[in-house]
Structures are given as C-alpha cells and as structure tokens.
mmCIF file of C-alpha atoms in Angstrom:
data_model
loop_
_atom_site.group_PDB
_atom_site.id
_atom_site.type_symbol
_atom_site.label_atom_id
_atom_site.label_comp_id
_atom_site.label_asym_id
_atom_site.label_seq_id
_atom_site.Cartn_x
_atom_site.Cartn_y
_atom_site.Cartn_z
ATOM 1 C CA SER A 1 0.000 0.000 0.000
ATOM 2 C CA GLN A 2 1.209 3.543 -0.582
ATOM 3 C CA GLN A 3 2.620 5.516 2.215
ATOM 4 C CA GLY A 4 4.041 8.993 2.585
ATOM 5 C CA GLU A 5 7.530 8.896 3.993
ATOM 6 C CA GLU A 6 9.315 11.939 5.307
ATOM 7 C CA ASP A 7 13.067 12.300 5.194
ATOM 8 C CA PRO A 8 14.007 10.889 8.623
ATOM 9 C CA GLN A 9 15.420 14.066 10.035
ATOM 10 C CA ALA A 10 14.913 16.101 13.139
ATOM 11 C CA LEU A 11 15.287 19.819 12.595
ATOM 12 C CA SER A 12 16.468 22.234 15.198
ATOM 13 C CA ILE A 13 16.374 25.857 14.089
ATOM 14 C CA GLN A 14 16.409 29.352 15.523
ATOM 15 C CA GLU A 15 13.238 31.362 15.693
ATOM 16 C CA GLY A 16 12.845 33.394 12.525
ATOM 17 C CA GLU A 17 14.593 30.868 10.297
ATOM 18 C CA ASN A 18 12.831 28.786 7.658
ATOM 19 C CA ALA A 19 12.185 25.063 8.091
ATOM 20 C CA THR A 20 11.939 22.684 5.144
ATOM 21 C CA MET A 21 10.944 19.047 5.258
ATOM 22 C CA ASN A 22 10.384 16.529 2.516
ATOM 23 C CA CYS A 23 8.096 13.627 1.851
ATOM 24 C CA SER A 24 8.138 10.882 -0.742
ATOM 25 C CA TYR A 25 5.452 8.392 -1.624
ATOM 26 C CA LYS A 26 5.246 5.262 -3.702
ATOM 27 C CA THR A 27 2.063 5.098 -5.757
ATOM 28 C CA SER A 28 -0.402 7.396 -7.507
ATOM 29 C CA ILE A 29 -2.357 9.755 -5.304
ATOM 30 C CA ASN A 30 -5.422 11.963 -5.405
ATOM 31 C CA ASN A 31 -3.975 14.497 -3.043
ATOM 32 C CA LEU A 32 -1.305 14.971 -0.424
ATOM 33 C CA GLN A 33 -1.825 16.588 2.952
ATOM 34 C CA TRP A 34 0.395 17.877 5.726
ATOM 35 C CA TYR A 35 -0.485 17.635 9.391
ATOM 36 C CA ARG A 36 1.072 18.918 12.580
ATOM 37 C CA GLN A 37 1.154 17.097 15.907
ATOM 38 C CA ASN A 38 2.061 18.809 19.124
ATOM 39 C CA SER A 39 3.361 16.616 21.915
ATOM 40 C CA GLY A 40 0.590 14.533 23.466
ATOM 41 C CA ARG A 41 -2.076 15.839 21.114
ATOM 42 C CA GLY A 42 -3.941 14.715 18.027
ATOM 43 C CA LEU A 43 -2.946 15.620 14.492
ATOM 44 C CA VAL A 44 -4.114 18.898 13.020
ATOM 45 C CA HIS A 45 -4.565 19.423 9.320
ATOM 46 C CA LEU A 46 -2.383 22.153 7.812
ATOM 47 C CA ILE A 47 -2.739 22.116 4.055
ATOM 48 C CA LEU A 48 -3.892 19.942 1.152
ATOM 49 C CA ILE A 49 -2.445 19.914 -2.339
ATOM 50 C CA ARG A 50 -4.159 18.107 -5.177
ATOM 51 C CA SER A 51 -2.321 15.892 -7.613
ATOM 52 C CA ASN A 52 -2.791 18.419 -10.426
ATOM 53 C CA GLU A 53 -1.299 21.265 -8.378
ATOM 54 C CA ARG A 54 2.397 22.038 -8.129
ATOM 55 C CA GLU A 55 2.500 24.597 -5.346
ATOM 56 C CA LYS A 56 0.210 25.935 -2.675
ATOM 57 C CA HIS A 57 0.492 28.594 -0.006
ATOM 58 C CA SER A 58 -1.288 29.086 3.270
ATOM 59 C CA GLY A 59 -0.010 31.837 5.541
ATOM 60 C CA ARG A 60 3.601 30.973 6.396
ATOM 61 C CA LEU A 61 3.294 27.537 4.808
ATOM 62 C CA ARG A 62 4.373 26.655 1.308
ATOM 63 C CA VAL A 63 3.847 23.181 -0.096
ATOM 64 C CA THR A 64 5.181 21.831 -3.362
ATOM 65 C CA LEU A 65 4.272 18.621 -5.113
ATOM 66 C CA ASP A 66 6.230 16.846 -7.811
ATOM 67 C CA THR A 67 4.200 13.896 -9.024
ATOM 68 C CA SER A 68 6.919 12.818 -11.467
ATOM 69 C CA LYS A 69 9.285 12.327 -8.526
ATOM 70 C CA LYS A 70 6.511 11.331 -6.147
ATOM 71 C CA SER A 71 7.678 13.875 -3.620
ATOM 72 C CA SER A 72 6.469 16.893 -1.705
ATOM 73 C CA SER A 73 8.042 19.529 0.476
ATOM 74 C CA LEU A 74 6.704 21.700 3.274
ATOM 75 C CA LEU A 75 8.331 25.034 3.981
ATOM 76 C CA ILE A 76 7.555 27.012 7.115
ATOM 77 C CA THR A 77 8.816 30.557 6.825
ATOM 78 C CA ALA A 78 9.797 32.832 9.695
ATOM 79 C CA SER A 79 9.458 30.031 12.235
ATOM 80 C CA ARG A 80 8.155 30.653 15.739
ATOM 81 C CA ALA A 81 8.608 28.734 18.955
ATOM 82 C CA ALA A 82 4.979 27.639 18.633
ATOM 83 C CA ASP A 83 5.884 25.787 15.418
ATOM 84 C CA THR A 84 7.746 23.210 17.504
ATOM 85 C CA ALA A 85 5.958 19.956 16.664
ATOM 86 C CA SER A 86 6.064 16.836 14.533
ATOM 87 C CA TYR A 87 4.973 17.235 10.926
ATOM 88 C CA PHE A 88 3.471 14.418 8.898
ATOM 89 C CA CYS A 89 2.602 14.086 5.266
ATOM 90 C CA ALA A 90 -0.346 11.920 4.314
ATOM 91 C CA THR A 91 -1.493 10.624 0.967
ATOM 92 C CA TRP A 92 -4.965 9.745 -0.219
ATOM 93 C CA GLY A 93 -4.928 6.826 -2.596
ATOM 94 C CA ASN A 94 -6.630 3.457 -2.929
ATOM 95 C CA ASN A 95 -9.322 4.905 -0.664
ATOM 96 C CA ARG A 96 -6.904 5.104 2.253
ATOM 97 C CA LEU A 97 -5.238 7.991 4.080
ATOM 98 C CA ALA A 98 -1.722 6.805 4.835
ATOM 99 C CA PHE A 99 0.755 8.759 6.994
ATOM 100 C CA GLY A 100 4.512 8.986 6.955
ATOM 101 C CA LYS A 101 6.625 8.668 10.076
ATOM 102 C CA GLY A 102 6.913 12.382 10.718
ATOM 103 C CA ASN A 103 9.601 15.026 11.113
ATOM 104 C CA GLN A 104 10.370 16.518 14.513
ATOM 105 C CA VAL A 105 10.940 20.270 14.323
ATOM 106 C CA VAL A 106 12.260 22.239 17.286
ATOM 107 C CA VAL A 107 12.270 26.021 17.060
ATOM 108 C CA ILE A 108 14.589 27.628 19.580
ATOM 109 C CA PRO A 109 13.420 31.020 20.861
ATOM 110 C CA ASP B 1 -19.124 21.203 17.098
ATOM 111 C CA ALA B 2 -16.690 20.016 19.787
ATOM 112 C CA GLY B 3 -14.658 18.025 17.326
ATOM 113 C CA VAL B 4 -13.847 14.336 17.544
ATOM 114 C CA ILE B 5 -14.142 13.164 21.122
ATOM 115 C CA GLN B 6 -12.301 10.121 22.390
ATOM 116 C CA SER B 7 -12.491 8.436 25.742
ATOM 117 C CA PRO B 8 -10.754 7.597 27.892
ATOM 118 C CA ARG B 9 -7.686 9.804 27.404
ATOM 119 C CA HIS B 10 -5.517 7.341 29.287
ATOM 120 C CA GLU B 11 -6.005 3.680 30.026
ATOM 121 C CA VAL B 12 -3.767 1.400 32.029
ATOM 122 C CA THR B 13 -4.757 -2.229 32.131
ATOM 123 C CA GLU B 14 -3.306 -5.606 32.922
ATOM 124 C CA MET B 15 -2.444 -8.103 30.252
ATOM 125 C CA GLY B 16 -5.399 -10.297 29.404
ATOM 126 C CA GLN B 17 -8.024 -7.707 30.246
ATOM 127 C CA GLU B 18 -10.538 -6.363 27.759
ATOM 128 C CA VAL B 19 -10.097 -2.774 26.674
ATOM 129 C CA THR B 20 -12.718 -0.634 24.964
ATOM 130 C CA LEU B 21 -11.873 2.680 23.356
ATOM 131 C CA ARG B 22 -14.620 5.076 22.373
ATOM 132 C CA CYS B 23 -15.054 7.729 19.736
ATOM 133 C CA LYS B 24 -17.724 10.304 18.993
ATOM 134 C CA PRO B 25 -17.279 11.670 15.473
ATOM 135 C CA ILE B 26 -18.038 15.114 14.166
ATOM 136 C CA SER B 27 -21.683 15.298 13.235
ATOM 137 C CA GLY B 28 -22.221 14.858 9.512
ATOM 138 C CA HIS B 29 -18.869 13.228 8.827
ATOM 139 C CA ASP B 30 -19.474 10.028 6.895
ATOM 140 C CA TYR B 31 -16.004 8.544 7.346
ATOM 141 C CA LEU B 32 -14.447 7.357 10.568
ATOM 142 C CA PHE B 33 -10.905 6.046 10.920
ATOM 143 C CA TRP B 34 -9.073 4.281 13.728
ATOM 144 C CA TYR B 35 -5.285 4.718 13.800
ATOM 145 C CA ARG B 36 -2.608 3.411 16.120
ATOM 146 C CA GLN B 37 0.574 5.389 16.750
ATOM 147 C CA THR B 38 3.834 3.984 18.099
ATOM 148 C CA MET B 39 7.398 5.166 17.911
ATOM 149 C CA MET B 40 8.434 2.100 15.974
ATOM 150 C CA ARG B 41 5.640 1.887 13.424
ATOM 151 C CA GLY B 42 4.330 5.440 13.249
ATOM 152 C CA LEU B 43 0.659 5.947 12.408
ATOM 153 C CA GLU B 44 -1.049 2.799 11.216
ATOM 154 C CA LEU B 45 -4.560 2.714 9.813
ATOM 155 C CA LEU B 46 -6.444 -0.064 11.565
ATOM 156 C CA ILE B 47 -9.923 0.218 10.079
ATOM 157 C CA TYR B 48 -12.286 2.730 8.597
ATOM 158 C CA PHE B 49 -16.040 3.064 8.244
ATOM 159 C CA ASN B 50 -18.254 4.764 5.715
ATOM 160 C CA ASN B 51 -21.800 5.512 6.832
ATOM 161 C CA ASN B 52 -21.315 3.135 9.781
ATOM 162 C CA VAL B 53 -20.221 0.253 7.556
ATOM 163 C CA PRO B 54 -16.668 -1.139 7.881
ATOM 164 C CA ILE B 55 -14.943 -0.671 4.530
ATOM 165 C CA ASP B 56 -11.343 -1.683 5.082
ATOM 166 C CA ASP B 57 -10.171 -3.590 8.142
ATOM 167 C CA SER B 58 -6.958 -4.909 6.607
ATOM 168 C CA GLY B 59 -4.926 -2.974 9.165
ATOM 169 C CA MET B 60 -6.473 -4.705 12.166
ATOM 170 C CA PRO B 61 -3.500 -6.616 13.540
ATOM 171 C CA GLU B 62 -5.212 -9.676 14.976
ATOM 172 C CA ASP B 63 -8.537 -11.212 15.828
ATOM 173 C CA ARG B 64 -8.108 -9.768 19.284
ATOM 174 C CA PHE B 65 -9.018 -6.405 17.762
ATOM 175 C CA SER B 66 -12.561 -5.545 16.772
ATOM 176 C CA ALA B 67 -14.323 -2.313 15.896
ATOM 177 C CA LYS B 68 -17.954 -1.351 15.649
ATOM 178 C CA MET B 69 -19.979 1.639 14.624
ATOM 179 C CA PRO B 70 -23.555 1.001 15.752
ATOM 180 C CA ASN B 71 -24.705 4.466 14.694
ATOM 181 C CA ALA B 72 -23.437 7.670 13.125
ATOM 182 C CA SER B 73 -22.428 9.194 16.449
ATOM 183 C CA PHE B 74 -20.464 6.426 18.131
ATOM 184 C CA SER B 75 -17.702 3.947 17.442
ATOM 185 C CA THR B 76 -15.702 1.547 19.601
ATOM 186 C CA LEU B 77 -12.405 -0.247 19.239
ATOM 187 C CA LYS B 78 -12.091 -3.284 21.450
ATOM 188 C CA ILE B 79 -9.048 -5.350 22.309
ATOM 189 C CA GLN B 80 -9.691 -8.698 23.957
ATOM 190 C CA PRO B 81 -7.468 -10.002 25.425
ATOM 191 C CA SER B 82 -4.985 -7.133 25.626
ATOM 192 C CA GLU B 83 -1.215 -7.684 25.460
ATOM 193 C CA PRO B 84 1.736 -5.431 26.354
ATOM 194 C CA ARG B 85 2.574 -4.967 22.663
ATOM 195 C CA ASP B 86 -0.797 -3.277 22.212
ATOM 196 C CA SER B 87 0.502 -0.315 24.214
ATOM 197 C CA ALA B 88 0.219 2.713 21.938
ATOM 198 C CA VAL B 89 -1.785 5.856 21.325
ATOM 199 C CA TYR B 90 -5.011 5.121 19.492
ATOM 200 C CA PHE B 91 -6.568 7.884 17.430
ATOM 201 C CA CYS B 92 -10.010 8.231 15.982
ATOM 202 C CA ALA B 93 -10.361 10.578 13.011
ATOM 203 C CA THR B 94 -13.279 11.564 10.833
ATOM 204 C CA SER B 95 -13.765 13.248 7.482
ATOM 205 C CA ALA B 96 -16.717 14.545 5.541
ATOM 206 C CA ALA B 97 -15.735 12.661 2.385
ATOM 207 C CA LEU B 98 -12.946 10.595 0.940
ATOM 208 C CA GLY B 99 -9.965 12.709 0.020
ATOM 209 C CA THR B 100 -10.820 15.586 2.321
ATOM 210 C CA GLU B 101 -9.038 16.652 5.470
ATOM 211 C CA ALA B 102 -9.251 14.387 8.478
ATOM 212 C CA PHE B 103 -10.071 15.679 11.942
ATOM 213 C CA PHE B 104 -8.403 13.834 14.785
ATOM 214 C CA GLY B 105 -9.426 13.285 18.353
ATOM 215 C CA GLN B 106 -6.945 13.775 21.191
ATOM 216 C CA GLY B 107 -6.205 10.073 21.294
ATOM 217 C CA THR B 108 -6.271 7.379 23.955
ATOM 218 C CA ARG B 109 -2.924 6.423 25.436
ATOM 219 C CA LEU B 110 -3.140 2.706 26.227
ATOM 220 C CA THR B 111 -0.649 1.003 28.472
ATOM 221 C CA VAL B 112 -0.911 -2.740 28.969
ATOM 222 C CA VAL B 113 1.215 -4.055 31.816
#
C-alpha cells in the first residue's frame, strides 16, 4: 500500500529561520496533505495539495508537489517557537489515508 | 461542534483484560478512521467506516481487535485479550468525504502491563 515517507530528520532551528521538510510516496495519489502534531495531542490538518497542483500557499506555509518524482516539500517561513511539533505528510490513494513517520521540528526562541 | 471526542484519554490495564476505546465523530462526517501510533511503526490505519459500515479492516493486527460503529455518532475499538505490545496511542479521526481533510481526536494512550 502507498505511504508517505518523510526524510528521517529532526530539525532544530532558531526562531525566525525557515524550516523545510520533505516527503516521498510510492504510488499514484489523489492528493497529499500535511499535518502537525504537538506533543501529546492529536494531528491537526495544515494544508492539502491536489495531484494536479504544483505549489500551494497558506499563511507561512508553502507546499510543493512533484508527481513525477513522487515527492512533496513543506516550507515554514519565519518560524516561531509555537511551530515546535512533529509534521506528517499523508497521501490519499486506494481509498486510504496513509501517513509517513513524521519530522520533529524544534524552534529555539 | 466540539470536534472528535475520544475516551478515555488514558487507560492502564493488565495483560489479558478487555479494553474498549470510544469515539464520537463530528456530526455529519461520513467517514471514521481508527489509527494506532507507536514510535516504531508510526501511524497505522487499523480500520475505517463509511456511513457506519466497515470498509477496510486490513490494518487490524489480529482477531483480538474488533471495531464497531452502531450508529453515526459512536464507534468503539475493542481489544480482547490485551497484550503489552498493544501499548500505543489510538486515534479516531473523521472526514466529511474521501480525500478531504481528516479531523483527529486527542487520542487514547493505552498502556498494557
């Protein structure tokens, strides 16, 4: 079954810097979504990009999608301490929403 | 709407005991998903329902796991008998339609000792 997979990295950045994380997946998708999870909480939806879109913006978030490479990236600009969380990509395909393993981002004030 | 509501938030039980996790979906959402999250395996889809009907239960690990959705406002995930390796955070999530954003509950942290 398909599954989004983030680059297995933990990011530690200074407040104000940009944070970029990547995700790759294996099969065809209808859309790709990014979620955030704060420690001990449920996942919160951030942004959705459809398979026929290449880039999407939402506030300080920028998502790209390259279906030829089966990859996506999430950029958080001007990071804040409150952005400290785990970030997951998720792909809709074969009538399933499958999640990657997540990227831990720590923003140092 | 209060969002997806799960109970209990924490559950500690002894091996061999029955555990029942509960979920109240967002009203009007036709899809309900049960996920399990562990450090080793990440988020795994266990089962999902559409209009109260189980559609895909291929992620249910063993016969010890069962899930029901008797009506549009309630679902349960039961583990009987529980084992230490079942320790994880179990999430319920719902969506209005396939392919749309999923709304997650706060999860139930299960510890089986």
